[in-house]
Coordinates of C-alpha atoms in Angstrom, one line a residue:
M185 CA 89.2 80.7 115.3
D186 CA 88.6 82.9 118.3
D187 CA 91.3 81.8 120.8
G188 CA 91.1 84.9 123.0
M189 CA 93.8 86.7 121.2
P190 CA 92.9 89.9 119.3
Q191 CA 92.7 89.4 115.6
I192 CA 94.0 91.8 113.0
P193 CA 90.9 93.5 111.4
M194 CA 90.6 93.9 107.7
M195 CA 88.6 96.6 106.0
Q196 CA 85.7 95.0 104.0
K197 CA 84.2 98.2 102.7
P198 CA 84.9 102.0 102.7
V199 CA 84.2 103.8 106.0
S200 CA 81.5 106.4 106.1
V201 CA 83.1 109.2 108.1
M202 CA 79.8 111.0 108.4
E203 CA 78.2 108.0 110.0
H204 CA 80.9 106.6 112.1
G205 CA 83.1 109.5 113.0
P206 CA 86.5 110.8 111.8
N207 CA 88.6 108.2 113.7
S208 CA 86.4 105.1 112.9
H209 CA 89.0 103.6 110.6
N210 CA 91.6 103.2 113.3
L211 CA 92.5 99.6 112.9
A212 CA 94.9 99.6 115.8
A213 CA 92.1 100.5 118.2
A214 CA 89.7 98.0 116.7
S215 CA 92.2 95.2 117.1
A216 CA 92.9 96.0 120.8
A217 CA 91.5 93.5 123.3
R218 CA 88.6 94.6 125.3
H219 CA 89.1 95.3 129.0
P220 CA 87.8 92.4 131.2
V221 CA 85.4 94.7 133.0
D222 CA 83.9 95.9 129.6
T223 CA 83.3 92.2 128.6
L224 CA 81.7 91.5 132.0
Q225 CA 79.4 94.5 131.8
R226 CA 78.3 93.6 128.2
T227 CA 77.5 90.0 129.2
S228 CA 75.7 90.9 132.4
A229 CA 73.6 93.5 130.6
A230 CA 72.2 90.8 128.3
S231 CA 71.3 88.5 131.2
A232 CA 69.9 91.3 133.3
S233 CA 67.6 92.3 130.5
S234 CA 65.9 88.9 130.4
A235 CA 65.6 88.9 134.2
N236 CA 63.9 92.3 134.0
L237 CA 61.4 91.1 131.4
E238 CA 60.5 88.1 133.7
Y239 CA 59.9 90.6 136.6
V240 CA 57.7 92.8 134.3
R241 CA 55.8 89.7 133.1
H242 CA 55.0 88.6 136.7
V243 CA 54.1 92.1 137.9
Y244 CA 52.4 93.8 135.0
G245 CA 51.4 90.9 132.7
S246 CA 52.7 89.3 129.5
G247 CA 51.3 92.1 127.3
L248 CA 53.7 94.7 128.6
A249 CA 56.6 92.3 128.6
M250 CA 56.0 91.4 124.9
R251 CA 55.7 95.1 124.1
L252 CA 59.0 95.9 125.8
A253 CA 60.7 92.9 124.1
T254 CA 59.5 94.2 120.8
E255 CA 60.8 97.7 121.5
H256 CA 64.2 96.4 122.6
K257 CA 64.4 94.4 119.4
I258 CA 63.6 97.4 117.3
A259 CA 66.1 99.6 119.2
A260 CA 68.8 97.0 118.8
Q261 CA 68.2 96.9 115.0
Q262 CA 68.4 100.7 114.8
D263 CA 71.6 100.7 116.8
Q264 CA 73.2 98.1 114.4
G265 CA 72.0 100.1 111.4
A266 CA 69.9 97.2 110.1
P267 CA 66.8 98.2 108.0
L268 CA 63.5 97.7 109.7
A269 CA 61.1 95.1 108.1
T270 CA 57.9 96.6 106.9

């Protein structure tokens, strides 16, 4: 259903102003298309991360690479607000 056109967002649940900020419910800004440079930077950051882990694996060993991958995964979960598995 994603044809490159911005979609009209629909609120699924109430917005937590304390968590997301006072202007987080701005649906007009949420529906605006991303700038092409922003999209390029977001996609290149993901591929650069895997290239960096390969470099760390070759230079410092697989132990450090696994530890860094785990830390990145935990940090990404915290950024998304997902609960950590215990």
